[in-house]
PDB file of C-alpha atoms in Angstrom:
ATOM      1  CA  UNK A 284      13.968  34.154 -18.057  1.00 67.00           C
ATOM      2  CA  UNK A 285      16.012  35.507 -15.060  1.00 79.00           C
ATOM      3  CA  UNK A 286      15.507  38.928 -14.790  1.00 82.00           C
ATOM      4  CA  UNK A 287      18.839  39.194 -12.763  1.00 87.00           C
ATOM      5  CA  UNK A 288      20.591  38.111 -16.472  1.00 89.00           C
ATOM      6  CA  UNK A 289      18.917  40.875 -17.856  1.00 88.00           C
ATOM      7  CA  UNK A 290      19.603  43.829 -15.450  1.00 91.00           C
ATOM      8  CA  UNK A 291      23.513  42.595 -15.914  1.00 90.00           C
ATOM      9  CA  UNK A 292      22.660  42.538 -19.441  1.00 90.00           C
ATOM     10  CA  UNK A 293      21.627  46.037 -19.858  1.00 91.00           C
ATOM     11  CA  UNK A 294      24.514  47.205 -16.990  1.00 91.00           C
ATOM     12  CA  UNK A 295      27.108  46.374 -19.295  1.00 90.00           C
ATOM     13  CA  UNK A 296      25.725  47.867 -21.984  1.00 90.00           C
ATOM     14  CA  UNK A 297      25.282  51.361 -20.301  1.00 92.00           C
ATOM     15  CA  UNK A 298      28.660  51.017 -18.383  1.00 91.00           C
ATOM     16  CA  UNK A 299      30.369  49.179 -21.264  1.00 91.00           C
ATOM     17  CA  UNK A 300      32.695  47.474 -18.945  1.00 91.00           C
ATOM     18  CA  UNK A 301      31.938  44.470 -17.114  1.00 91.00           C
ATOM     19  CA  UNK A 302      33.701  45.561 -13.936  1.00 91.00           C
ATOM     20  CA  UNK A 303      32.138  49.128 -13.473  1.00 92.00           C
ATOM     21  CA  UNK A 304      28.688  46.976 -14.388  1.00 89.00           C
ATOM     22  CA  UNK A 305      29.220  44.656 -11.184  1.00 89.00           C
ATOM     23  CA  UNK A 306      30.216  47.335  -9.381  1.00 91.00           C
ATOM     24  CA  UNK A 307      27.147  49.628  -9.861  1.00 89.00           C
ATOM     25  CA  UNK A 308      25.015  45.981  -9.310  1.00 86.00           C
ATOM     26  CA  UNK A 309      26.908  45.314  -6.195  1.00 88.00           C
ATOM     27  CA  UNK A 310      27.605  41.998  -8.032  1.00 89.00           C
ATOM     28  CA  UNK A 311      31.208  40.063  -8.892  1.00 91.00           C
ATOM     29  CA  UNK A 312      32.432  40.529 -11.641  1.00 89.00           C
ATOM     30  CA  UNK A 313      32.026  36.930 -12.656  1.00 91.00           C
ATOM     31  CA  UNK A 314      28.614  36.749 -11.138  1.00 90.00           C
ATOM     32  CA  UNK A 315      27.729  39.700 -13.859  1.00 89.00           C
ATOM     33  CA  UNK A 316      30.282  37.481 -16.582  1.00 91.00           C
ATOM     34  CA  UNK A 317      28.094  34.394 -15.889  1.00 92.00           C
ATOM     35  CA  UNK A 318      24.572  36.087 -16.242  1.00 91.00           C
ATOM     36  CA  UNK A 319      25.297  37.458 -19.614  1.00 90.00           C
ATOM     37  CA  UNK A 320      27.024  33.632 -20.657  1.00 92.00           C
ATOM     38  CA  UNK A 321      23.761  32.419 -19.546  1.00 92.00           C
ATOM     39  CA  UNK A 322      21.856  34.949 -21.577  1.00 89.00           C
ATOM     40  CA  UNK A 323      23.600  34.148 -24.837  1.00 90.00           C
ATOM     41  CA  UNK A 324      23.007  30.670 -24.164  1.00 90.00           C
ATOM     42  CA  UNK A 325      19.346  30.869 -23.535  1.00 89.00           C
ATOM     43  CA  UNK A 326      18.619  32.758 -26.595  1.00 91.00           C
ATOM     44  CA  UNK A 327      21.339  30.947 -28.773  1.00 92.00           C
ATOM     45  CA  UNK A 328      23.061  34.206 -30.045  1.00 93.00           C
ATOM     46  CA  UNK A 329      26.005  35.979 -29.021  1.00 92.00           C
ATOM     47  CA  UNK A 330      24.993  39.581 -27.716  1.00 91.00           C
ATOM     48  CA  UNK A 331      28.049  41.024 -26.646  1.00 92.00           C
ATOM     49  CA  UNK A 332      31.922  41.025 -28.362  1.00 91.00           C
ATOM     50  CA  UNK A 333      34.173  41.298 -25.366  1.00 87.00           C
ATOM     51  CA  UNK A 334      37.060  43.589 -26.354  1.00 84.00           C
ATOM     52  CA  UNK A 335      36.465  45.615 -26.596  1.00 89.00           C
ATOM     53  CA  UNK A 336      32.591  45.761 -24.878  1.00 90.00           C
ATOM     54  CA  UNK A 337      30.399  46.622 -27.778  1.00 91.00           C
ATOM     55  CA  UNK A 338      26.681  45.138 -29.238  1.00 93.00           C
ATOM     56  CA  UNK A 339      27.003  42.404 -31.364  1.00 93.00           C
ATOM     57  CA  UNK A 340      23.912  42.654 -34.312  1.00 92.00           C
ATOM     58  CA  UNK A 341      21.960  40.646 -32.265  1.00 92.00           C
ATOM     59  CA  UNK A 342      22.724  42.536 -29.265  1.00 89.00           C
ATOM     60  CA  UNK A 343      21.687  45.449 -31.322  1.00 92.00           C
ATOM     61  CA  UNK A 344      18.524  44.155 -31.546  1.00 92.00           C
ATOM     62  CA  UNK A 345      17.456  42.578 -28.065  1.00 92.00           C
ATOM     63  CA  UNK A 346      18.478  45.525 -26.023  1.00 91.00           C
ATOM     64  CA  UNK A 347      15.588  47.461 -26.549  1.00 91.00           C
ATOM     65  CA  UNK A 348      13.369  44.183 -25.709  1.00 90.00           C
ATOM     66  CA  UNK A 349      15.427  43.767 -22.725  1.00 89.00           C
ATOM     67  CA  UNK A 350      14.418  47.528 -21.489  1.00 91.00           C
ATOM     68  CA  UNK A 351      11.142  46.621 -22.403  1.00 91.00           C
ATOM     69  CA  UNK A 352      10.608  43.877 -20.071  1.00 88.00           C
ATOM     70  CA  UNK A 353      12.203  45.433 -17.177  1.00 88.00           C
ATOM     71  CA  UNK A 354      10.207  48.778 -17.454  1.00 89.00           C
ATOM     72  CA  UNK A 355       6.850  46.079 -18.081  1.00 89.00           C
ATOM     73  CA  UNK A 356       8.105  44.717 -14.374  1.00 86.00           C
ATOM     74  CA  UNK A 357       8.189  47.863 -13.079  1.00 85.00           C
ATOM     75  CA  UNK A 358       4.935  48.837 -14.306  1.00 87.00           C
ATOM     76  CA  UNK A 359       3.566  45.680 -13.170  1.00 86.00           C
ATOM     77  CA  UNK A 360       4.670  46.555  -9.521  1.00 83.00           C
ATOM     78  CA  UNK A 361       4.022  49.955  -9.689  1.00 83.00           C
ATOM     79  CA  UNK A 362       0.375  48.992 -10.337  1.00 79.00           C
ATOM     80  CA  UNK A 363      -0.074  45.902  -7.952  1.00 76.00           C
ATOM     81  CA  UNK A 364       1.003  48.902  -5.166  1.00 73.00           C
ATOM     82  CA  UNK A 365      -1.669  51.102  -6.089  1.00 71.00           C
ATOM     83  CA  UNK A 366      -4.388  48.462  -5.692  1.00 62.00           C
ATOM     84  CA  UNK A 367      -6.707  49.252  -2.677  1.00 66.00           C
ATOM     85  CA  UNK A 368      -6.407  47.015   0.477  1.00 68.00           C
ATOM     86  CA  UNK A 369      -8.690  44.526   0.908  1.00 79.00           C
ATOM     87  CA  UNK A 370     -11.270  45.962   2.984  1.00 91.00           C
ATOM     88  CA  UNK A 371     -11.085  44.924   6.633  1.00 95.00           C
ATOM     89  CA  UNK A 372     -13.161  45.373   9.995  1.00 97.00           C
ATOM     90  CA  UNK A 373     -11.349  45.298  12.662  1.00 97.00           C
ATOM     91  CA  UNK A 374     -13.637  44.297  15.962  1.00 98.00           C
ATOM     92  CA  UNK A 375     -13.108  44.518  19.638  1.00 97.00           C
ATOM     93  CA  UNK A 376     -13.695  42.615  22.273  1.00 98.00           C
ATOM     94  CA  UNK A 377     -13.682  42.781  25.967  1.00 97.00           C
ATOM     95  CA  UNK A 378     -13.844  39.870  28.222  1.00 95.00           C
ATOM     96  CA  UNK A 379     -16.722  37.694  26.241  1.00 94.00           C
ATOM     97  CA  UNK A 380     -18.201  40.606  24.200  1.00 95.00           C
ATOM     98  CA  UNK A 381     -22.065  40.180  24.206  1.00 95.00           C
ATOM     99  CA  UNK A 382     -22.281  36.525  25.248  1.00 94.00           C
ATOM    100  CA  UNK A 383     -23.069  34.105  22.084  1.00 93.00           C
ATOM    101  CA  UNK A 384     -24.633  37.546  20.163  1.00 95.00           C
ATOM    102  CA  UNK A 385     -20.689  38.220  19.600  1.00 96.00           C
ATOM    103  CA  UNK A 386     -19.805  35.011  17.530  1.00 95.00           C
ATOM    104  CA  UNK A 387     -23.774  35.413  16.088  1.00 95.00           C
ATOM    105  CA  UNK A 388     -22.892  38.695  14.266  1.00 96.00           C
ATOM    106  CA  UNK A 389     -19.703  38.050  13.494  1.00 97.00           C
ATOM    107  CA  UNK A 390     -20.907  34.860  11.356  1.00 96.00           C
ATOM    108  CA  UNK A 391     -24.122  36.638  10.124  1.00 96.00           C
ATOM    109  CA  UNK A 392     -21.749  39.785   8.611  1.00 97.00           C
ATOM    110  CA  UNK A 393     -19.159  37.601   6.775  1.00 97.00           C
ATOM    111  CA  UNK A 394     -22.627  36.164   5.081  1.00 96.00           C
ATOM    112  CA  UNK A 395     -23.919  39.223   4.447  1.00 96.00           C
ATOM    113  CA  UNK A 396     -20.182  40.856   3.320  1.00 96.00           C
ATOM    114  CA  UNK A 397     -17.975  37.870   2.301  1.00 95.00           C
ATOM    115  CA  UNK A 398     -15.399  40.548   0.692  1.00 94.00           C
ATOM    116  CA  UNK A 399     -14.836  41.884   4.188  1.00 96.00           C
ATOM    117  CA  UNK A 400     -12.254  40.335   5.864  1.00 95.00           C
ATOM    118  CA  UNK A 401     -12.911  40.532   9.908  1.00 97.00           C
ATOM    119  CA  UNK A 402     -10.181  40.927  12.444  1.00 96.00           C
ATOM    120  CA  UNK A 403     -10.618  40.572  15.791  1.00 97.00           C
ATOM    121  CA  UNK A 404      -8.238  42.442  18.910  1.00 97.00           C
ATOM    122  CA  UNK A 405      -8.485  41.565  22.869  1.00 96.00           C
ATOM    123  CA  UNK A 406      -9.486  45.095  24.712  1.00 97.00           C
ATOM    124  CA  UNK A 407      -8.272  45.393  28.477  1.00 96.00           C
ATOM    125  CA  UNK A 408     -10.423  47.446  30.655  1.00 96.00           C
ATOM    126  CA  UNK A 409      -8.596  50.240  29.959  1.00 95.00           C
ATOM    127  CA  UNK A 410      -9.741  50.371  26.089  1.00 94.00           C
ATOM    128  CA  UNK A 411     -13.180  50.256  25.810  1.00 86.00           C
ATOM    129  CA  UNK A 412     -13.098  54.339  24.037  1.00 93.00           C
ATOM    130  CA  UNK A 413      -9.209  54.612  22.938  1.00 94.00           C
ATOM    131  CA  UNK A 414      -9.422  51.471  20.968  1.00 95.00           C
ATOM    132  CA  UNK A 415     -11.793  53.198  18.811  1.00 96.00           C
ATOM    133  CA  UNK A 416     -10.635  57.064  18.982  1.00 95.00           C
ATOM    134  CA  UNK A 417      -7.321  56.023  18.092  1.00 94.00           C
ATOM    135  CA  UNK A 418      -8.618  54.157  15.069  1.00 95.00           C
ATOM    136  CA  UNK A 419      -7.081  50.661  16.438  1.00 95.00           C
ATOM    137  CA  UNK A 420     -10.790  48.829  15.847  1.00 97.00           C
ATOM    138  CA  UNK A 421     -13.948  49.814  14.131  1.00 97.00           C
ATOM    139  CA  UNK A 422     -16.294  48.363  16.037  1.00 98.00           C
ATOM    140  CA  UNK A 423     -16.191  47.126  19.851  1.00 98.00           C
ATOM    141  CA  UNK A 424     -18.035  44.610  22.161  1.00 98.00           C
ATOM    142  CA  UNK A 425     -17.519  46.467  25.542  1.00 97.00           C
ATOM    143  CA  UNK A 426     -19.380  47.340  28.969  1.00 95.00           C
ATOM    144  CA  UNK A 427     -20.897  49.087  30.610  1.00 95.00           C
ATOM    145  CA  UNK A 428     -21.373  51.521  27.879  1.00 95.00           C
ATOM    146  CA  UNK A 429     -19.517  54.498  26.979  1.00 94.00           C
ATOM    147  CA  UNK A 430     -20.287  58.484  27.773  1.00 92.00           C
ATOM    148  CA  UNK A 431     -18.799  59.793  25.014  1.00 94.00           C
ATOM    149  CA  UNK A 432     -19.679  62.193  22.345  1.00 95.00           C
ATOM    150  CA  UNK A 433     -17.113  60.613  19.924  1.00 95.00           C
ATOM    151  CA  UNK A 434     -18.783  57.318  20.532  1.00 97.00           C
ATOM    152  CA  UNK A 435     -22.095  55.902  19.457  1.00 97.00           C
ATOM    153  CA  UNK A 436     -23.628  52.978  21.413  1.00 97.00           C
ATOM    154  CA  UNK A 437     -25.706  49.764  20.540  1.00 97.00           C
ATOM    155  CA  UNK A 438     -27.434  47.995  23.512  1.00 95.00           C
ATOM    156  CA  UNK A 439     -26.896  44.303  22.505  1.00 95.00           C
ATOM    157  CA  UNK A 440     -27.859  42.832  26.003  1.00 94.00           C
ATOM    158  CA  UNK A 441     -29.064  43.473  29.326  1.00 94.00           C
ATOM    159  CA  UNK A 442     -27.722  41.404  32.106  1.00 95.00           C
ATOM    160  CA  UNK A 443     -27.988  40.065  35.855  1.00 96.00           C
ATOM    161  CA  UNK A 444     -24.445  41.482  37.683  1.00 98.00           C
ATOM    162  CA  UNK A 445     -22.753  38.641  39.545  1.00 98.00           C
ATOM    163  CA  UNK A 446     -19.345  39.367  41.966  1.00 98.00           C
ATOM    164  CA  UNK A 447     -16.727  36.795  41.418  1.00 98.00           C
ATOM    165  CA  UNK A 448     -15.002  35.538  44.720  1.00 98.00           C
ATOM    166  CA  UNK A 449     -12.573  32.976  45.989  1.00 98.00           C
ATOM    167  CA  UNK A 450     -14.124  30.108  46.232  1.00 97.00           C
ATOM    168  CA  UNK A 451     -12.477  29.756  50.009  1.00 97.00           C
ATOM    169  CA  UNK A 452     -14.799  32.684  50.824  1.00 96.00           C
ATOM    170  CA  UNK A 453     -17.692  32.371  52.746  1.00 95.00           C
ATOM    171  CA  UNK A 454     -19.760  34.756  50.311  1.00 95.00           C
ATOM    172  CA  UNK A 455     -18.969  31.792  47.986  1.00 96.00           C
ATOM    173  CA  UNK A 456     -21.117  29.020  49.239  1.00 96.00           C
ATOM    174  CA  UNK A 457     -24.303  31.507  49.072  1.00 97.00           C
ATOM    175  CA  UNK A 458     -26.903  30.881  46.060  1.00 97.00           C
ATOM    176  CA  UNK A 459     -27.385  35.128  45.850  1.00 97.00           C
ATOM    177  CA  UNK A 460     -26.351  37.918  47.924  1.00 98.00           C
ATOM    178  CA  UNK A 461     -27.180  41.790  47.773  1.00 98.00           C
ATOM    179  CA  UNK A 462     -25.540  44.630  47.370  1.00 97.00           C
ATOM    180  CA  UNK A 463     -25.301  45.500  51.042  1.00 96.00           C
ATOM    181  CA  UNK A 464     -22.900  41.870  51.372  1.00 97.00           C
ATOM    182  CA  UNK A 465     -20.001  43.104  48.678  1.00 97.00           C
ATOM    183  CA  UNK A 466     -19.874  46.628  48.900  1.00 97.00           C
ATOM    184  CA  UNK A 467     -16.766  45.781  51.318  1.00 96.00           C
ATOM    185  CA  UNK A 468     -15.243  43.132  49.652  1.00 97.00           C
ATOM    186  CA  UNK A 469     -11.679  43.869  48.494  1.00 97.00           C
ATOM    187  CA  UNK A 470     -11.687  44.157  44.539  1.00 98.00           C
ATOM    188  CA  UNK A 471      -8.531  44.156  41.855  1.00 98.00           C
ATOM    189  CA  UNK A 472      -7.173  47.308  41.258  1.00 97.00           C
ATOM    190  CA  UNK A 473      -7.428  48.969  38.237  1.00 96.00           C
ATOM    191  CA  UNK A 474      -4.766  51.161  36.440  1.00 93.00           C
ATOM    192  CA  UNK A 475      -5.222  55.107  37.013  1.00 92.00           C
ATOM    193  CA  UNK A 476      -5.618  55.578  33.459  1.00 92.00           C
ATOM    194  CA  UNK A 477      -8.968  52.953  33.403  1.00 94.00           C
ATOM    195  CA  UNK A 478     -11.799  55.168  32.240  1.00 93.00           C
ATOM    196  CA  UNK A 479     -14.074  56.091  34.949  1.00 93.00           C
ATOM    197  CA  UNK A 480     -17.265  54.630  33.462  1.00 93.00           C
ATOM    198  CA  UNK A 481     -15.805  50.866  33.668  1.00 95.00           C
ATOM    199  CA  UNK A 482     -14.216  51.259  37.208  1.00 96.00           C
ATOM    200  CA  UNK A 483     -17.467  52.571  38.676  1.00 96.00           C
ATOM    201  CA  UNK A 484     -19.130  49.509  36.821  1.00 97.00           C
ATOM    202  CA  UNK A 485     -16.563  47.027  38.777  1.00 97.00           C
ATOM    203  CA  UNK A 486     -17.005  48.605  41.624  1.00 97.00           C
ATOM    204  CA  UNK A 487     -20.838  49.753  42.027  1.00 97.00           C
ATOM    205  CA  UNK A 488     -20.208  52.695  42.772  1.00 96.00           C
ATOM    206  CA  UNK A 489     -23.662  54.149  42.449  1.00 95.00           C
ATOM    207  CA  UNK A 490     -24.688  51.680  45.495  1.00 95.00           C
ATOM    208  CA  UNK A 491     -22.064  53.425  47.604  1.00 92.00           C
ATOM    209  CA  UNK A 492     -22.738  56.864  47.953  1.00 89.00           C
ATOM    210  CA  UNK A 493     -19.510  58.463  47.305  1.00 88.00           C
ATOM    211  CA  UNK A 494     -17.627  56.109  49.227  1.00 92.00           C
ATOM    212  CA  UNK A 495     -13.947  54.417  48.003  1.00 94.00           C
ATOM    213  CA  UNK A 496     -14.138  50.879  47.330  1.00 95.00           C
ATOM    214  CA  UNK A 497     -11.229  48.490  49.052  1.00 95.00           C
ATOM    215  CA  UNK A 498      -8.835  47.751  46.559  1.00 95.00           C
ATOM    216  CA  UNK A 499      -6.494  44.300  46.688  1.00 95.00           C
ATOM    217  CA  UNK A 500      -3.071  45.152  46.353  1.00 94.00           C
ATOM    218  CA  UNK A 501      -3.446  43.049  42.996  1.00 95.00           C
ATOM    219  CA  UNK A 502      -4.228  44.893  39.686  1.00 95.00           C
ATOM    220  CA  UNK A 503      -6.102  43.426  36.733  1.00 96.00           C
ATOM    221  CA  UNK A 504      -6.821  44.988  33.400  1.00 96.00           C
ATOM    222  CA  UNK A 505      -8.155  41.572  32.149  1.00 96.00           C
ATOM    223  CA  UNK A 506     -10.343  38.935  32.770  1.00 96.00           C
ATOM    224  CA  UNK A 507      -7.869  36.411  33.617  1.00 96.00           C
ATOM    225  CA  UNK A 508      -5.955  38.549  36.107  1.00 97.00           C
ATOM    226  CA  UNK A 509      -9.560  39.199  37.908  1.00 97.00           C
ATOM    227  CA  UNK A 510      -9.711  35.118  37.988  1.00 97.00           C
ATOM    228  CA  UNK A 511      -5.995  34.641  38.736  1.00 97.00           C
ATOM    229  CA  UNK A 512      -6.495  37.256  41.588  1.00 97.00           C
ATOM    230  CA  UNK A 513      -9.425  35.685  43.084  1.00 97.00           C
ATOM    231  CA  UNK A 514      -8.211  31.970  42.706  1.00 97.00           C
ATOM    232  CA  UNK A 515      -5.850  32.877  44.987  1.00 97.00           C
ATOM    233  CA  UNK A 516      -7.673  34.329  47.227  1.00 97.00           C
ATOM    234  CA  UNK A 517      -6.295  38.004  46.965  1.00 96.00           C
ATOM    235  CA  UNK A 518      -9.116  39.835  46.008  1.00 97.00           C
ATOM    236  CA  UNK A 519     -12.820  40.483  44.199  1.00 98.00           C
ATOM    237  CA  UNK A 520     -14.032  40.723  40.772  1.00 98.00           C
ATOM    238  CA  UNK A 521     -17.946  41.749  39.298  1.00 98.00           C
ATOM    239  CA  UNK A 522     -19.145  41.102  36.096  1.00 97.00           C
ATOM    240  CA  UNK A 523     -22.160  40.520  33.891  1.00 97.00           C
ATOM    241  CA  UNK A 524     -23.929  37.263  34.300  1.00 95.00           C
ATOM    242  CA  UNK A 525     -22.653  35.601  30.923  1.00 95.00           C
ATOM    243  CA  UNK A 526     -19.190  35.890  32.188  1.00 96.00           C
ATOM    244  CA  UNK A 527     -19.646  32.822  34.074  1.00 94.00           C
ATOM    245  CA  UNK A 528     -20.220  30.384  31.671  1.00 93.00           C
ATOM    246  CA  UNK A 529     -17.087  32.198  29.328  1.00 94.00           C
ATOM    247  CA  UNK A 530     -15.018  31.701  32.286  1.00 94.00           C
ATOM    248  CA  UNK A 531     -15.231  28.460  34.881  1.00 92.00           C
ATOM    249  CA  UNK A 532     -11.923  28.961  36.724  1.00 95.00           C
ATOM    250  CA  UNK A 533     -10.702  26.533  39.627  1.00 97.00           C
ATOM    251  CA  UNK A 534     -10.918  27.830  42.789  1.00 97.00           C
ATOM    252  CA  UNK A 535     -13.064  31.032  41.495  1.00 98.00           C
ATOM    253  CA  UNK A 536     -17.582  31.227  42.504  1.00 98.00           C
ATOM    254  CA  UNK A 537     -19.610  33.753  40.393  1.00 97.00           C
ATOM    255  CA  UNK A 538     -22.648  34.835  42.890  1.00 98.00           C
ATOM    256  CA  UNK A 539     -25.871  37.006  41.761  1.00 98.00           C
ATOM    257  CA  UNK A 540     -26.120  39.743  43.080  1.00 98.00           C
ATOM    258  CA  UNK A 541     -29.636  39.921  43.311  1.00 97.00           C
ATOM    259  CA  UNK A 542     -30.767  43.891  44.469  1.00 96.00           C
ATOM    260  CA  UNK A 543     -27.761  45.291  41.829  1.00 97.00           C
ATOM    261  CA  UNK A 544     -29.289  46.900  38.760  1.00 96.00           C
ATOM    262  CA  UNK A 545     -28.687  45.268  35.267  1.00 95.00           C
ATOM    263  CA  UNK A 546     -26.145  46.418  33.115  1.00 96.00           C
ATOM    264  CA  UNK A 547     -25.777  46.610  29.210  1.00 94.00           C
ATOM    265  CA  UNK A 548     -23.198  45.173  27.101  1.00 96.00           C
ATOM    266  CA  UNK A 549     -23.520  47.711  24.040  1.00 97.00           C
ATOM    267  CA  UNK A 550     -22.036  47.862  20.145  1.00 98.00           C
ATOM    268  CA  UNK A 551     -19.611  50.766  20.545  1.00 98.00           C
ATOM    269  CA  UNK A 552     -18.492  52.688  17.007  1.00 98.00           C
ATOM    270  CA  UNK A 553     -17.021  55.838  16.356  1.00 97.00           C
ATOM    271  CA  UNK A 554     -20.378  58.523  15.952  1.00 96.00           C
ATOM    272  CA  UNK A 555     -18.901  59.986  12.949  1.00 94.00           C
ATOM    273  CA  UNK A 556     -17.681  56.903  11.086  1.00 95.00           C
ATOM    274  CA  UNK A 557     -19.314  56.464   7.637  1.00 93.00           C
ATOM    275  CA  UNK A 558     -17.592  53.160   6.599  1.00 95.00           C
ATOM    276  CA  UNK A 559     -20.392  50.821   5.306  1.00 96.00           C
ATOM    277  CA  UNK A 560     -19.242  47.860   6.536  1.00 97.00           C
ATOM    278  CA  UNK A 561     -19.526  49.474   9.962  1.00 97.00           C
ATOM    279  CA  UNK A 562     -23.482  50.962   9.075  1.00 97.00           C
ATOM    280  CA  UNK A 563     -24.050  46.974   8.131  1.00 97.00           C
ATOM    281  CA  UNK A 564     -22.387  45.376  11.241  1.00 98.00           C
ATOM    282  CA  UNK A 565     -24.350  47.866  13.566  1.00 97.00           C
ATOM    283  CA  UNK A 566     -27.099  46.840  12.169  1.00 97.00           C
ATOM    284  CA  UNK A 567     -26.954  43.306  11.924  1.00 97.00           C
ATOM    285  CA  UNK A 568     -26.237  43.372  15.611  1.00 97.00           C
ATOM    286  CA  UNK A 569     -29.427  45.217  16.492  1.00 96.00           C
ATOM    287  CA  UNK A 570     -31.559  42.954  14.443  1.00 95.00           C
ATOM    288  CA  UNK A 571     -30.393  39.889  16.143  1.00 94.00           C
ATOM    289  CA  UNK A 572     -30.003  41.205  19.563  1.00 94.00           C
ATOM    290  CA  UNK A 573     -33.809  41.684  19.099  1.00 91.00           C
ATOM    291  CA  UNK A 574     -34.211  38.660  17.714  1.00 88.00           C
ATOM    292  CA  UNK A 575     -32.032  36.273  19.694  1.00 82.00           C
ATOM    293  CA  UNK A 576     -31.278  38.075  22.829  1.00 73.00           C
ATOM    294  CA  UNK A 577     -34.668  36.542  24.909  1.00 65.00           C
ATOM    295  CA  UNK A 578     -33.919  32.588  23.362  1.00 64.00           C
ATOM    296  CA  UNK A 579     -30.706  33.008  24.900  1.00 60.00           C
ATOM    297  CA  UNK A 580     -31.859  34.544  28.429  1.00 53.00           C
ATOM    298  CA  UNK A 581     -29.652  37.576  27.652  1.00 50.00           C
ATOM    299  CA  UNK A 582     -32.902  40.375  27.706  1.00 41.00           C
TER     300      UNK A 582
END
């Protein structure tokens, strides 16, 4: 039954007029006319006499069944509001996360928590703490990893740094180099607001003893900018060792850079979260980083 034939229904009724009943419906009048023809027709009674507007018998009688099924609707609504969400972990990622740990987890927590749904959101290098403190993901593939009280940190691998050049460099045709041979490259600039634990990553600053890096006059906040910039010959990028096979770019070398200490990708959650679908996915990821992280040359 249309419900619209019904609210009309019940309009005239309470207005007992049809034209103050369209007009509190923000109907026509012969819209509202039609619904209650249709009405009669359906049920194969007349409900209403016309003048003046008053309940037949059978009008009588259906009226309080019509109320009944609207305020049933509204119940019905009322309650399918209420219902909780279905539950969802949101997951970060920057550049290519933890190499093939990343898509590992991910698979082995929808096993292990098929009523979870799993979204995933693209961090910049600006994100790898705000995405979490400002409750945007739960959980968050990022390096190097975070100083933060707010944060707690899984190691999930340990990795080779490599610098990614022009492949019209020289520094490009090497096998290796050291740190000594791209301390003075020119690398992307980053944003002001990038957190000081990532831009000292890109830039080594430990091997530099205090000592501004040279920046290209080209920022990046994401891989591909570091790869656009470099493809055309503009500037520098550095990165962990798995980034190279995530990212073969024309006109772009990743080199080892052999003397330059390893760096983690880590799990990074908020320290006070209690969700348990975060407790499982941390650790799930520490069981298989231990597990699979020396097959895949990643520990």
């Amino acid at each position: 039954m249309d419900l619209r034939r019904l609210t009309s229904f019940l309009a005239v009724v309470e207005e007992g007029h049809f034209g103050k009943a369209a007009e509190r419906l923000f109907r026509s009048p012969a819209s509202v006319t039609a619904h209650i023809k249709q009405l009669e027709h359906d049920l194969g009674v007349r409900l209403l006499d016309r003048s003046p507007v008053r309940l037949t018998p059978a009008g009588e009688r259906f009226v309080g069944h019509a109320r009944s099924l609207l305020a049933a609707l509204d119940a019905a609504v009322a309650d399918v509001a209420e219902a909780p969400a279905e539950p969802t972990l949101r997951v970060g990622v920057m550049s290519n996360g933890s190499a093939e740990l990343t898509p590992a987890v991910v698979q082995a927590f929808q096993r292990a928590c098929p009523e979870v749904a799993v979204e995933f959101l693209a961090l910049d290098f600006t994100e790898h703490v705000s995405a979490l403190v400002q409750h945007r993901v739960d959980v968050a593939f990022v390096r190097p990893a975070p100083v933060d009280e707010r944060i707690a940190v899984d190691v999930v691998t340990t990795e080779r740094r490599i610098v990614v050049v022009p492949a019209s460099w020289g520094l490009a045709d090497a096998p290796a180099v050291h740190l000594d041979d791209v301390l003075d490259l020119p690398y992307v600039s980053l944003p002001e607001h990038t957190p000081r634990q990532f831009s000292d990553y890109l830039y080594f600053a430990d091997a530099r003893g205090g000592l501004s890096p040279h920046r290209s006059r080209s920022h990046a906040v994401t891989p591909h900018e570091v790869l656009t910039t470099a493809a055309a010959g503009r500037g520098a990028g550095s990165a962990l060792e798995s980034f190279q096979r995530y990212y073969p770019w024309p006109g772009t070398v990743c080199v080892p850079v052999l003397d330059a200490p390893p760096e983690h990708s880590v799990l990074a959650t908020r320290a006070d979260d209690r969700n348990p679908a975060v407790r499982t996915f941390r650790s799930l990821t520490t069981s298989l980083a231990r597990e699979l992280g020396p097959r895949l040359r990643l520990a």
